[in-house]
PDB file of C-alpha atoms in Angstrom:
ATOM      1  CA  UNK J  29     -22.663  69.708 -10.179  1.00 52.00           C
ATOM      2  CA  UNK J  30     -19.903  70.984  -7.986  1.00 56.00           C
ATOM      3  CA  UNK J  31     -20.222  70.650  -4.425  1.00 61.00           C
ATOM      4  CA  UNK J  32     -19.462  73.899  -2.165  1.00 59.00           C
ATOM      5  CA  UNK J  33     -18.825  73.448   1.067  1.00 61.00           C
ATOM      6  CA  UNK J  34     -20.035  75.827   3.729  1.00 59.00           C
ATOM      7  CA  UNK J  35     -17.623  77.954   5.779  1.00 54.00           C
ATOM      8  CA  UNK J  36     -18.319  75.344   8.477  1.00 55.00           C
ATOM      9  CA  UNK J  37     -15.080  73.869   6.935  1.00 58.00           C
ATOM     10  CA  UNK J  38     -12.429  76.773   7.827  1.00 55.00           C
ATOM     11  CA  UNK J  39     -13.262  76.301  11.646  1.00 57.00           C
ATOM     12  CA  UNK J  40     -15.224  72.821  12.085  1.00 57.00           C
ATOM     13  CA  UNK J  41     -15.562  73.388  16.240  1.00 59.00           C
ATOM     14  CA  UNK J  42     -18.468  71.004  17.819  1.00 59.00           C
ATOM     15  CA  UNK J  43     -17.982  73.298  20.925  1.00 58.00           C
ATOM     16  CA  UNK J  44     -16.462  76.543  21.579  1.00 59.00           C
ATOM     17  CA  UNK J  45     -16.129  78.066  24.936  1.00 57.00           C
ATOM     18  CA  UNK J  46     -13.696  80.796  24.272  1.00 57.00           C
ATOM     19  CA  UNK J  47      -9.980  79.523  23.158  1.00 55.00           C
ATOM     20  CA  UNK J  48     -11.204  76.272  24.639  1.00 54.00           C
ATOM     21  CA  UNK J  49     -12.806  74.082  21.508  1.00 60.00           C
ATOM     22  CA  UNK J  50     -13.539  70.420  20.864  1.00 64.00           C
ATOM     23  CA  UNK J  51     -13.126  69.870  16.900  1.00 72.00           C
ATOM     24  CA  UNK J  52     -15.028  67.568  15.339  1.00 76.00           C
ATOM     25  CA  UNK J  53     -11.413  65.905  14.075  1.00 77.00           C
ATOM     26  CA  UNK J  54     -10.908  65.056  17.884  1.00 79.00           C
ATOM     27  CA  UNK J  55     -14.143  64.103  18.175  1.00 85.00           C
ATOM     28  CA  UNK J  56     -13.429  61.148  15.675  1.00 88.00           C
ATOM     29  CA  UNK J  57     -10.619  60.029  17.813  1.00 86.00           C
ATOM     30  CA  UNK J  58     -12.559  59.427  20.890  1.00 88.00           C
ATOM     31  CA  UNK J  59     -15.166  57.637  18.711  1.00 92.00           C
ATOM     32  CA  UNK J  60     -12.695  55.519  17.531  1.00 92.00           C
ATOM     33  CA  UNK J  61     -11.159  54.414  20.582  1.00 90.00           C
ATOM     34  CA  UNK J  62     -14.709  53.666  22.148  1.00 92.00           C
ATOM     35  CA  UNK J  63     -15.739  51.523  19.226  1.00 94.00           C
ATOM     36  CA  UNK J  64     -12.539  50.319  18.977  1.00 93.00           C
ATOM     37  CA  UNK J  65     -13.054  48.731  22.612  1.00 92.00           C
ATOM     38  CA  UNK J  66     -15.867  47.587  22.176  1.00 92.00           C
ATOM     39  CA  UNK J  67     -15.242  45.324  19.186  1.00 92.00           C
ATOM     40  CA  UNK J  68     -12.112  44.257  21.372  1.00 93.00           C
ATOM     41  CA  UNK J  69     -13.622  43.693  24.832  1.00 89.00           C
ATOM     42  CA  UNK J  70     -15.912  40.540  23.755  1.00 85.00           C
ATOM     43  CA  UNK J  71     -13.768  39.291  21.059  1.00 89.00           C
ATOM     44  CA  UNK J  72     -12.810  35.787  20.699  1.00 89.00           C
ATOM     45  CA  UNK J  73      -8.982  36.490  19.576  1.00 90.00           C
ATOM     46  CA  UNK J  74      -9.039  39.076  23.661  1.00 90.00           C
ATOM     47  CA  UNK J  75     -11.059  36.171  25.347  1.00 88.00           C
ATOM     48  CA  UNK J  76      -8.701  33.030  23.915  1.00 88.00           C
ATOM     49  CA  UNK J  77      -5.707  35.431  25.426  1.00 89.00           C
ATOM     50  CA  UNK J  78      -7.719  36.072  29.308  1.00 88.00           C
ATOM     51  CA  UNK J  79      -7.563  39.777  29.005  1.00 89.00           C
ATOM     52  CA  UNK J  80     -10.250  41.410  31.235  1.00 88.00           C
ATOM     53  CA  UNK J  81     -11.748  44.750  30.277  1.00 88.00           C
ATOM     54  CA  UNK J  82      -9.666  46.601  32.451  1.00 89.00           C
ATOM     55  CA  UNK J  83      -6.594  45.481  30.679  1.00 90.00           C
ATOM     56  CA  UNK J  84      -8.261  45.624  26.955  1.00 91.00           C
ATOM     57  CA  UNK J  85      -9.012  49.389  27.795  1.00 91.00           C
ATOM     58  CA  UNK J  86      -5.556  50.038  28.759  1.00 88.00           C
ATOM     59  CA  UNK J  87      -4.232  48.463  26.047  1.00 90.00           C
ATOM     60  CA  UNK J  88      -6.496  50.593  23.317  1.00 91.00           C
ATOM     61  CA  UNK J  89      -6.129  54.090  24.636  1.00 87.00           C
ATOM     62  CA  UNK J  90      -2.414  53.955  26.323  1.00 86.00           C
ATOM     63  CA  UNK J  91      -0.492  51.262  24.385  1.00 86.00           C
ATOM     64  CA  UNK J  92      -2.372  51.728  20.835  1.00 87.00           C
ATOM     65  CA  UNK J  93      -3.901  55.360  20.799  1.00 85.00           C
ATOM     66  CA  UNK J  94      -1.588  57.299  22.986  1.00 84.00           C
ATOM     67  CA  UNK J  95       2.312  55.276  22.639  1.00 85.00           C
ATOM     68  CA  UNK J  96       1.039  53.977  18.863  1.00 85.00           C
ATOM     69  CA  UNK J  97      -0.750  56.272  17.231  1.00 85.00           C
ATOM     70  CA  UNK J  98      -0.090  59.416  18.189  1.00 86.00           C
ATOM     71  CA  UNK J  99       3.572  59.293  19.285  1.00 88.00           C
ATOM     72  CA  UNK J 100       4.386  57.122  16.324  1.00 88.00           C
ATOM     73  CA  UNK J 101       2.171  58.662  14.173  1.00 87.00           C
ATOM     74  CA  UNK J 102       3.637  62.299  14.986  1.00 88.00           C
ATOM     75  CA  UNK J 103       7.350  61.268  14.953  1.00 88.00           C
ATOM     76  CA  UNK J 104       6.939  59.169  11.674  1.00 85.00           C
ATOM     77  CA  UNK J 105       4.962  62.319  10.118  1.00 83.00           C
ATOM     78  CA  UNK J 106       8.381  64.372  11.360  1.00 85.00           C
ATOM     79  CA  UNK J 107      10.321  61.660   9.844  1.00 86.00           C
ATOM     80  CA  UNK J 108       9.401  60.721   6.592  1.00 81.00           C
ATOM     81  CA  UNK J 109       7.355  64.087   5.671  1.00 80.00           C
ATOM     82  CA  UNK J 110       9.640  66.905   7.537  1.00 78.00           C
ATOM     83  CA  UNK J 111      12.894  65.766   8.427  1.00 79.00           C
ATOM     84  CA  UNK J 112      14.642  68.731   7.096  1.00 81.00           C
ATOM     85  CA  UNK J 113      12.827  70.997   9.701  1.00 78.00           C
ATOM     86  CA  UNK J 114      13.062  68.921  12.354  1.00 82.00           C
ATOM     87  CA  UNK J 115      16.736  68.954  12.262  1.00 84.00           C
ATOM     88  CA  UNK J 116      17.118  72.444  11.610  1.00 80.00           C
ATOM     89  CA  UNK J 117      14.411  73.019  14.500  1.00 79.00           C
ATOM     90  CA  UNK J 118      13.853  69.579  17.138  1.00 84.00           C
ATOM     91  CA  UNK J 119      11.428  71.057  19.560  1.00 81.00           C
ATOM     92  CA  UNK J 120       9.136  71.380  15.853  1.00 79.00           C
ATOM     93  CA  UNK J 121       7.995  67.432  16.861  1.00 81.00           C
ATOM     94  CA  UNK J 122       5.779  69.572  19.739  1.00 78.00           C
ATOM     95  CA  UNK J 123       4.464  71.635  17.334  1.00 74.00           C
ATOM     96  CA  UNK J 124       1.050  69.660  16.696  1.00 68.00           C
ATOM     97  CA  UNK J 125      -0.881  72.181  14.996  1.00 64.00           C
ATOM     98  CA  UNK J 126       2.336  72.465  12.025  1.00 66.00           C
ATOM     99  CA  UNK J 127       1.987  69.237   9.989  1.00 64.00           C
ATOM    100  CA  UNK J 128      -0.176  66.470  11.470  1.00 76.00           C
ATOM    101  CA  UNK J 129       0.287  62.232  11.781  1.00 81.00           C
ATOM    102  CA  UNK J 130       1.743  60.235   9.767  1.00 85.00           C
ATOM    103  CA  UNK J 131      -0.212  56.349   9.585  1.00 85.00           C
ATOM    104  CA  UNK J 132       2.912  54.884   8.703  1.00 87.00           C
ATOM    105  CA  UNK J 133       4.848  56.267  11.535  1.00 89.00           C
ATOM    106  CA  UNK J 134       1.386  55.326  13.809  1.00 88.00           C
ATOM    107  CA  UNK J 135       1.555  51.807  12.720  1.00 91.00           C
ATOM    108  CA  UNK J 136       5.227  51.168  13.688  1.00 92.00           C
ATOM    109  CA  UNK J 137       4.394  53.005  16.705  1.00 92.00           C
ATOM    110  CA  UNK J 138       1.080  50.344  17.467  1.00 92.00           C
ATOM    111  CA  UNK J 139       3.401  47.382  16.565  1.00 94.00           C
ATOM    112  CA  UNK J 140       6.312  48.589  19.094  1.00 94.00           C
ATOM    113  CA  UNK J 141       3.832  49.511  21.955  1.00 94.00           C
ATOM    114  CA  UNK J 142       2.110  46.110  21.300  1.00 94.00           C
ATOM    115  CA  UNK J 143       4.641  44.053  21.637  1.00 95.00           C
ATOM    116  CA  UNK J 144       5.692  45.805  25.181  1.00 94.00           C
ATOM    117  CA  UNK J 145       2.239  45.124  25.890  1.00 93.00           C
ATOM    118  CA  UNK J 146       2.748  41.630  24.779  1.00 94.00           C
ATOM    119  CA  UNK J 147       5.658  41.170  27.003  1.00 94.00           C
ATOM    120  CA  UNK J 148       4.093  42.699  29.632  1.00 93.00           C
ATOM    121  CA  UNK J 149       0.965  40.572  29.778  1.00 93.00           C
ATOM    122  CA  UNK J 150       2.809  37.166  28.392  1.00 94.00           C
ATOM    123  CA  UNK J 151       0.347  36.523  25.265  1.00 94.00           C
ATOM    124  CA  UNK J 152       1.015  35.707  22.257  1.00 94.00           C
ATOM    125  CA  UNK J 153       1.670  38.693  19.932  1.00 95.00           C
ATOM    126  CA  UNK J 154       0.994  37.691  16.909  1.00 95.00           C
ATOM    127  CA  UNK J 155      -2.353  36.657  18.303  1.00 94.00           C
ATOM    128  CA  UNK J 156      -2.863  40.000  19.871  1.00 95.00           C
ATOM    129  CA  UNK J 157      -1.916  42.113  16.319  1.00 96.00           C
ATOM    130  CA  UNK J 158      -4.341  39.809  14.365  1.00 96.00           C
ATOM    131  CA  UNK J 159      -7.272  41.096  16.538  1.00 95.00           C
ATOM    132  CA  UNK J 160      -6.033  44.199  16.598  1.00 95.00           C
ATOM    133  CA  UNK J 161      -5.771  44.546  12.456  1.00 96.00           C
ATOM    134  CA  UNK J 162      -9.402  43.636  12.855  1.00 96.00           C
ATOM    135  CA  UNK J 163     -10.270  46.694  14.863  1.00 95.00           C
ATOM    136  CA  UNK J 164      -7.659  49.378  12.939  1.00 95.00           C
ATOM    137  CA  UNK J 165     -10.798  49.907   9.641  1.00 96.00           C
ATOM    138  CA  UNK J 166     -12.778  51.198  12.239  1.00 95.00           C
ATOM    139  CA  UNK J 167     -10.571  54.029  13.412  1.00 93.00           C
ATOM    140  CA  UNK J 168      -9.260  54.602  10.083  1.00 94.00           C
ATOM    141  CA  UNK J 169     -12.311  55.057   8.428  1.00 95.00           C
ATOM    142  CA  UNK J 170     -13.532  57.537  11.127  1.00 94.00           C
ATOM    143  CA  UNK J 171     -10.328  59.699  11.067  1.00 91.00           C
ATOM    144  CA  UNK J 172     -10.592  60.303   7.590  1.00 93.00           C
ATOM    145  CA  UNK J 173     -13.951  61.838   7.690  1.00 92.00           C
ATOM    146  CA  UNK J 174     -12.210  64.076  10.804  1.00 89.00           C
ATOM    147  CA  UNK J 175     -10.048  64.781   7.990  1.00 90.00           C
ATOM    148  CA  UNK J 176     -12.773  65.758   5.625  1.00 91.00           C
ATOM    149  CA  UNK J 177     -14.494  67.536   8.389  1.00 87.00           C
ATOM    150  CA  UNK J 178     -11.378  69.795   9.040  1.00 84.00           C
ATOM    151  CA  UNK J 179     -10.982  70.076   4.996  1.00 85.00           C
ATOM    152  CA  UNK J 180      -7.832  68.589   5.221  1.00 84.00           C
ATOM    153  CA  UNK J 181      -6.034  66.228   2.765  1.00 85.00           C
ATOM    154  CA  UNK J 182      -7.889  67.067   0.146  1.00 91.00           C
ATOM    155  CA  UNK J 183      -7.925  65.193  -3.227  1.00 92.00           C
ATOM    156  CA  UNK J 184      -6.536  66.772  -6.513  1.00 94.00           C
ATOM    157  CA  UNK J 185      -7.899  68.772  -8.760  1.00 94.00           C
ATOM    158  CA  UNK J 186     -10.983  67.443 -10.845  1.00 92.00           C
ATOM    159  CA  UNK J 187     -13.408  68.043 -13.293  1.00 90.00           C
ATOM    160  CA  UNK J 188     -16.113  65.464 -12.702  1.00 85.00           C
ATOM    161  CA  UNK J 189     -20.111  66.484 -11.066  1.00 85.00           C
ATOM    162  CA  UNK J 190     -18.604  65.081  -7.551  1.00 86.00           C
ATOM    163  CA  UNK J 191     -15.222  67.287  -7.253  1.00 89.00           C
ATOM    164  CA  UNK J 192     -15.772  69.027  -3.482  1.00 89.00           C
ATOM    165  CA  UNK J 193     -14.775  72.604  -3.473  1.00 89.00           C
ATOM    166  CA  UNK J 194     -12.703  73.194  -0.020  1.00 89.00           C
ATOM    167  CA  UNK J 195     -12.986  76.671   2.241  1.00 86.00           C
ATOM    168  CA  UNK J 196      -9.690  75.466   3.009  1.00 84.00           C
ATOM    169  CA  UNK J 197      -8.624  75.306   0.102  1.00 87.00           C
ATOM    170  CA  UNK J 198      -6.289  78.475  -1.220  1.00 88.00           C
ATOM    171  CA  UNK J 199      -7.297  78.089  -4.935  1.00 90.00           C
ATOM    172  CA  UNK J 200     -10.741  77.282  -4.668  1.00 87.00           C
ATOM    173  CA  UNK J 201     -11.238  74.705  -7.191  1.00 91.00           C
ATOM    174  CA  UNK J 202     -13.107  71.320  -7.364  1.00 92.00           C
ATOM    175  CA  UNK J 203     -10.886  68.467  -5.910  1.00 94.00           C
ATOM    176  CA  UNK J 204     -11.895  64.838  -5.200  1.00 95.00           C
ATOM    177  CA  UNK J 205     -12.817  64.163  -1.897  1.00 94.00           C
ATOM    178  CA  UNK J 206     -10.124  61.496  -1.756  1.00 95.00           C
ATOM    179  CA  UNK J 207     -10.878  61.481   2.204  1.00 95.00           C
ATOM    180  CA  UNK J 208     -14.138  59.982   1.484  1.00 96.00           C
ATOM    181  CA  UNK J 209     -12.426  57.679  -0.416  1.00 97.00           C
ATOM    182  CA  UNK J 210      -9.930  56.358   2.055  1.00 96.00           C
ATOM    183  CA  UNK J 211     -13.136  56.008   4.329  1.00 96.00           C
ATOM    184  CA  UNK J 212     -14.248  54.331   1.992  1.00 97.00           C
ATOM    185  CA  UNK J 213     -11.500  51.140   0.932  1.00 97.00           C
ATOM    186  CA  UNK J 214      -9.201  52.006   3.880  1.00 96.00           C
ATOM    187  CA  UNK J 215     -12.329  51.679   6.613  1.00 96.00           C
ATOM    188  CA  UNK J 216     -15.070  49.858   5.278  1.00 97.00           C
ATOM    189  CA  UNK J 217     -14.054  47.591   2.555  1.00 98.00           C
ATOM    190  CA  UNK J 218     -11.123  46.629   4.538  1.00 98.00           C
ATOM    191  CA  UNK J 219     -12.486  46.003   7.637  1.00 97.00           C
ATOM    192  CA  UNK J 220     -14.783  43.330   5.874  1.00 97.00           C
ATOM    193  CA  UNK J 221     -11.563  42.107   3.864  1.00 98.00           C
ATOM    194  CA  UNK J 222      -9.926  41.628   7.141  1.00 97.00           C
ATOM    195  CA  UNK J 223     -12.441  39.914   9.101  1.00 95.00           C
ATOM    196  CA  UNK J 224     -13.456  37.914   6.085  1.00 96.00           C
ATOM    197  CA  UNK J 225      -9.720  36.793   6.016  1.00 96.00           C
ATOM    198  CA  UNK J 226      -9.589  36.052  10.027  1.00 94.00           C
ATOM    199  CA  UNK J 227     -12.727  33.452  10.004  1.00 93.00           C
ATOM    200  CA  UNK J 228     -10.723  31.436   7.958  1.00 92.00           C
ATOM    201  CA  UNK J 229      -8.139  28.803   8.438  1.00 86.00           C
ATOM    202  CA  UNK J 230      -5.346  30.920   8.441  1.00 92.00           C
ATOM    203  CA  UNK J 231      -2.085  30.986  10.664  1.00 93.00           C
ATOM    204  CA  UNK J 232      -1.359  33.258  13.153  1.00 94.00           C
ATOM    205  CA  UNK J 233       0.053  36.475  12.432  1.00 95.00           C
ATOM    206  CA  UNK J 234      -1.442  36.198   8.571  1.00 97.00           C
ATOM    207  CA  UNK J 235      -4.736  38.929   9.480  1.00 97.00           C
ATOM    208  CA  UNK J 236      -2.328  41.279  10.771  1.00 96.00           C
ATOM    209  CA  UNK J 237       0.121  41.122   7.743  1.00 97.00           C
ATOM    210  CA  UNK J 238      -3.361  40.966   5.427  1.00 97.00           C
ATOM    211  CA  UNK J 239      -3.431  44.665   6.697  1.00 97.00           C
ATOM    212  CA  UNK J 240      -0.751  45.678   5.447  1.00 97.00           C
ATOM    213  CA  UNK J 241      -1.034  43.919   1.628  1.00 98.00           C
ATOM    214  CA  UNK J 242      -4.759  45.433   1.536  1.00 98.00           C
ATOM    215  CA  UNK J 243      -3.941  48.879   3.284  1.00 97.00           C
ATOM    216  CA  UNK J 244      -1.115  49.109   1.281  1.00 96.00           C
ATOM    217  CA  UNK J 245      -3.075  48.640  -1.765  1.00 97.00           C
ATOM    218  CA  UNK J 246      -5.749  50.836  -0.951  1.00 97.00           C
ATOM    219  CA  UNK J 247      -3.640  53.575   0.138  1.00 96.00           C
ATOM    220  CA  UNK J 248      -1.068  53.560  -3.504  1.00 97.00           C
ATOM    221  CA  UNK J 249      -4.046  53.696  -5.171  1.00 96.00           C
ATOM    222  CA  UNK J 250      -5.697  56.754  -3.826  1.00 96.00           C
ATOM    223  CA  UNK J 251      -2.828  58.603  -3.498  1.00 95.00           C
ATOM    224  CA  UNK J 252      -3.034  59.038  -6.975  1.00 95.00           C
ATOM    225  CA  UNK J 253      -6.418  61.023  -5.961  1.00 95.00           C
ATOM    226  CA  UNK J 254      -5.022  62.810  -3.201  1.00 94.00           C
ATOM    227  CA  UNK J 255      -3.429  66.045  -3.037  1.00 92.00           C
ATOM    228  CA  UNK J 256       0.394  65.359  -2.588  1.00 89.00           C
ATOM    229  CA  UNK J 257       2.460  67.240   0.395  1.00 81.00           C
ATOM    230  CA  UNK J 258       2.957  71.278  -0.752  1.00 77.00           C
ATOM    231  CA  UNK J 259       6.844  70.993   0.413  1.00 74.00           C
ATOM    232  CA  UNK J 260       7.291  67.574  -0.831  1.00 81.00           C
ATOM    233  CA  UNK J 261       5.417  66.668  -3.712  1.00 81.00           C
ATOM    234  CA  UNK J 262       6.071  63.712  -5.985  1.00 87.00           C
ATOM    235  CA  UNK J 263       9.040  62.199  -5.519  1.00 86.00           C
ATOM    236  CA  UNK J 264      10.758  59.372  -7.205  1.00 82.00           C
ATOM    237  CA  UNK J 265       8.814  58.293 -10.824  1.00 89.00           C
ATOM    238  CA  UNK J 266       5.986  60.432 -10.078  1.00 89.00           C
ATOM    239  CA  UNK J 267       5.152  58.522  -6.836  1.00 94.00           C
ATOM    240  CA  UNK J 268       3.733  60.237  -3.160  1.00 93.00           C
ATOM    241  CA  UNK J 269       5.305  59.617  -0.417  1.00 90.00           C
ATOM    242  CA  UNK J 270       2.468  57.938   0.936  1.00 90.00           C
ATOM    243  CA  UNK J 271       2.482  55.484  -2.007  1.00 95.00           C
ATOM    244  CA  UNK J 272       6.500  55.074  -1.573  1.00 94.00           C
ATOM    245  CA  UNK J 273       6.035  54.060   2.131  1.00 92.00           C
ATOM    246  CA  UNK J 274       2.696  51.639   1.210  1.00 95.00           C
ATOM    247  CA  UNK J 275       5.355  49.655  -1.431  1.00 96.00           C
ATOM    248  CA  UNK J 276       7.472  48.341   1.195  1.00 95.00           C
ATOM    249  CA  UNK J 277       3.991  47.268   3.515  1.00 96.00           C
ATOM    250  CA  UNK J 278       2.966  45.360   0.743  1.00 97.00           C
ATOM    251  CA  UNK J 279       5.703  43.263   0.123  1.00 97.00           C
ATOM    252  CA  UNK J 280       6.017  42.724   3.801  1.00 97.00           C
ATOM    253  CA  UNK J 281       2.677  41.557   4.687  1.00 97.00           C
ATOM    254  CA  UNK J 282       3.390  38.922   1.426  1.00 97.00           C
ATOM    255  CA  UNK J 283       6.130  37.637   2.591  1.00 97.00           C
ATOM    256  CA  UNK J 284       5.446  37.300   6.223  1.00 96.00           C
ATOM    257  CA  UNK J 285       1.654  35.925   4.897  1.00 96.00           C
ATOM    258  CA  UNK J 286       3.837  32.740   3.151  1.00 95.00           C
ATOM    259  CA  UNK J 287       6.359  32.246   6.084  1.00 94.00           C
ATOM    260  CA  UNK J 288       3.566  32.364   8.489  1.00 93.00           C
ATOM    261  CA  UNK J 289       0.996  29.731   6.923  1.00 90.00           C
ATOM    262  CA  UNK J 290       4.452  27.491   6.047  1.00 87.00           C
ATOM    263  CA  UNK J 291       5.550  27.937   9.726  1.00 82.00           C
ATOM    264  CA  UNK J 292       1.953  26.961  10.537  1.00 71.00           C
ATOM    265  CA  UNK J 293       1.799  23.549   8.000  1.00 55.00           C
ATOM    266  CA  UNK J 294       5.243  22.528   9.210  1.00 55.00           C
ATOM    267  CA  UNK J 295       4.058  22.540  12.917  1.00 49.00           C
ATOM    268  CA  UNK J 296       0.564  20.860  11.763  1.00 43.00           C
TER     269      UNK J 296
END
């Protein structure tokens, strides 16, 4: 059985007064940053490092959601998904509502900003990422059903009783709902992963880089779901984009997860 979706999908508005409108894709953003703090606020990683409530709030929405995610995340979607228009056109990068965010860009964008904030405050920062890696399922998972809410990143084509057919969608034919699915491994399962990995004895630094192994993972895998970019494609032996960028996280998080926990047995 094929799944329709209404026409709520072509213009998913929770409120609509005039041109102003709050979508329920921005609405998934502010959740995330409120449950985001409050898994931070009381957390024994933001206690051990003495930062107050004031300070953990900054830190989520002007250091992580504002400088991170959404500056990184729009300049690495520029970047690594439309870097031939942006040259040909710069002032594209303020163009929001062309393209969208890349996570890739975001995370390089929450590790710069972090490390500021690091500075700034004199903590440790490998400290600080691991708690944050803790925290990152729960916005990821919630942005991808914004993304399913706005019928957006859609899955590919398929033939199986689950296949979701999109308003948004210009052919009109069953896809999988690969946005469910990245709630799915990239929010849930992950964020037990992560916190599973964090309540053992593990060196500093080692959660954090567990994010990138697992989202890594997750991510090459369901891009093989997923509906690849209309102006890119697949690029080198048949691979996404997405899963090209996830190779090179993976292999990072590895090799910082064995320097780490020797770093951590040489000191002990």
């Amino acid at each position: 059985m094929m799944i329709d979706l209404p026409d709520f999908f072509n213009n998913p508005s929770l409120i609509s007064f005039g041109a102003f409108k709050i979508q329920y894709y921005s609405l998934t953003w502010i959740i995330s940053a409120l449950l985001i703090y409050f898994f931070l606020k009381n957390h024994r990683i933001i206690r051990d490092l003495g930062l107050n409530q004031k300070i953990v709030s900054d830190m989520v929405i002007i250091y992580g959601l504002f400088f991170g995610a959404m500056i990184g995340g729009r300049l690495g979607y520029m970047f690594f998904y439309d870097l031939q228009r942006w040259i040909e056109d710069p002032f594209r990068l303020f163009f929001l509502w062309q393209g969208g965010l890349s996570f890739h860009g975001g995370l390089i964008g929450v590790i710069v900003s972090l490390y500021v904030f690091s500075i700034k405050q004199k903590i440790s920062f490998l400290a600080l990422m691991d708690s944050i890696a803790l925290a990152m399922p729960i916005g990821l998972g919630l942005v991808r059903i914004g993304n399913f809410l706005n019928g957006e990143l859609f899955g590919r084509p398929t033939n199986g009783e689950w296949g979701f057919i999109f308003p948004t969608d210009p052919l009109g034919i069953p896809r999988h709902p690969s946005q469910l699915y990245e709630c799915f491994l990239e929010g849930i399962i992950l964020f037990f992963v992560l916190n599973y990995i964090a309540r053992q004895n593990v060196a500093k630094g080692v959660t954090a880089s567990a994010l990138l192994i697992f989202y890594g993972l997750f991510r090459f895998i369901i891009e093989f779901f997923r509906q690849p970019d209309i102006h890119i494609g697949l690029i080198a032996f048949d691979l996404s984009m997405g899963q090209i960028l996830s190779l090179p996280m993976m292999i990072i998080g590895l090799v910082l997860v064995v320097v780490f926990q020797r770093n951590n047995a040489t000191i002990s």
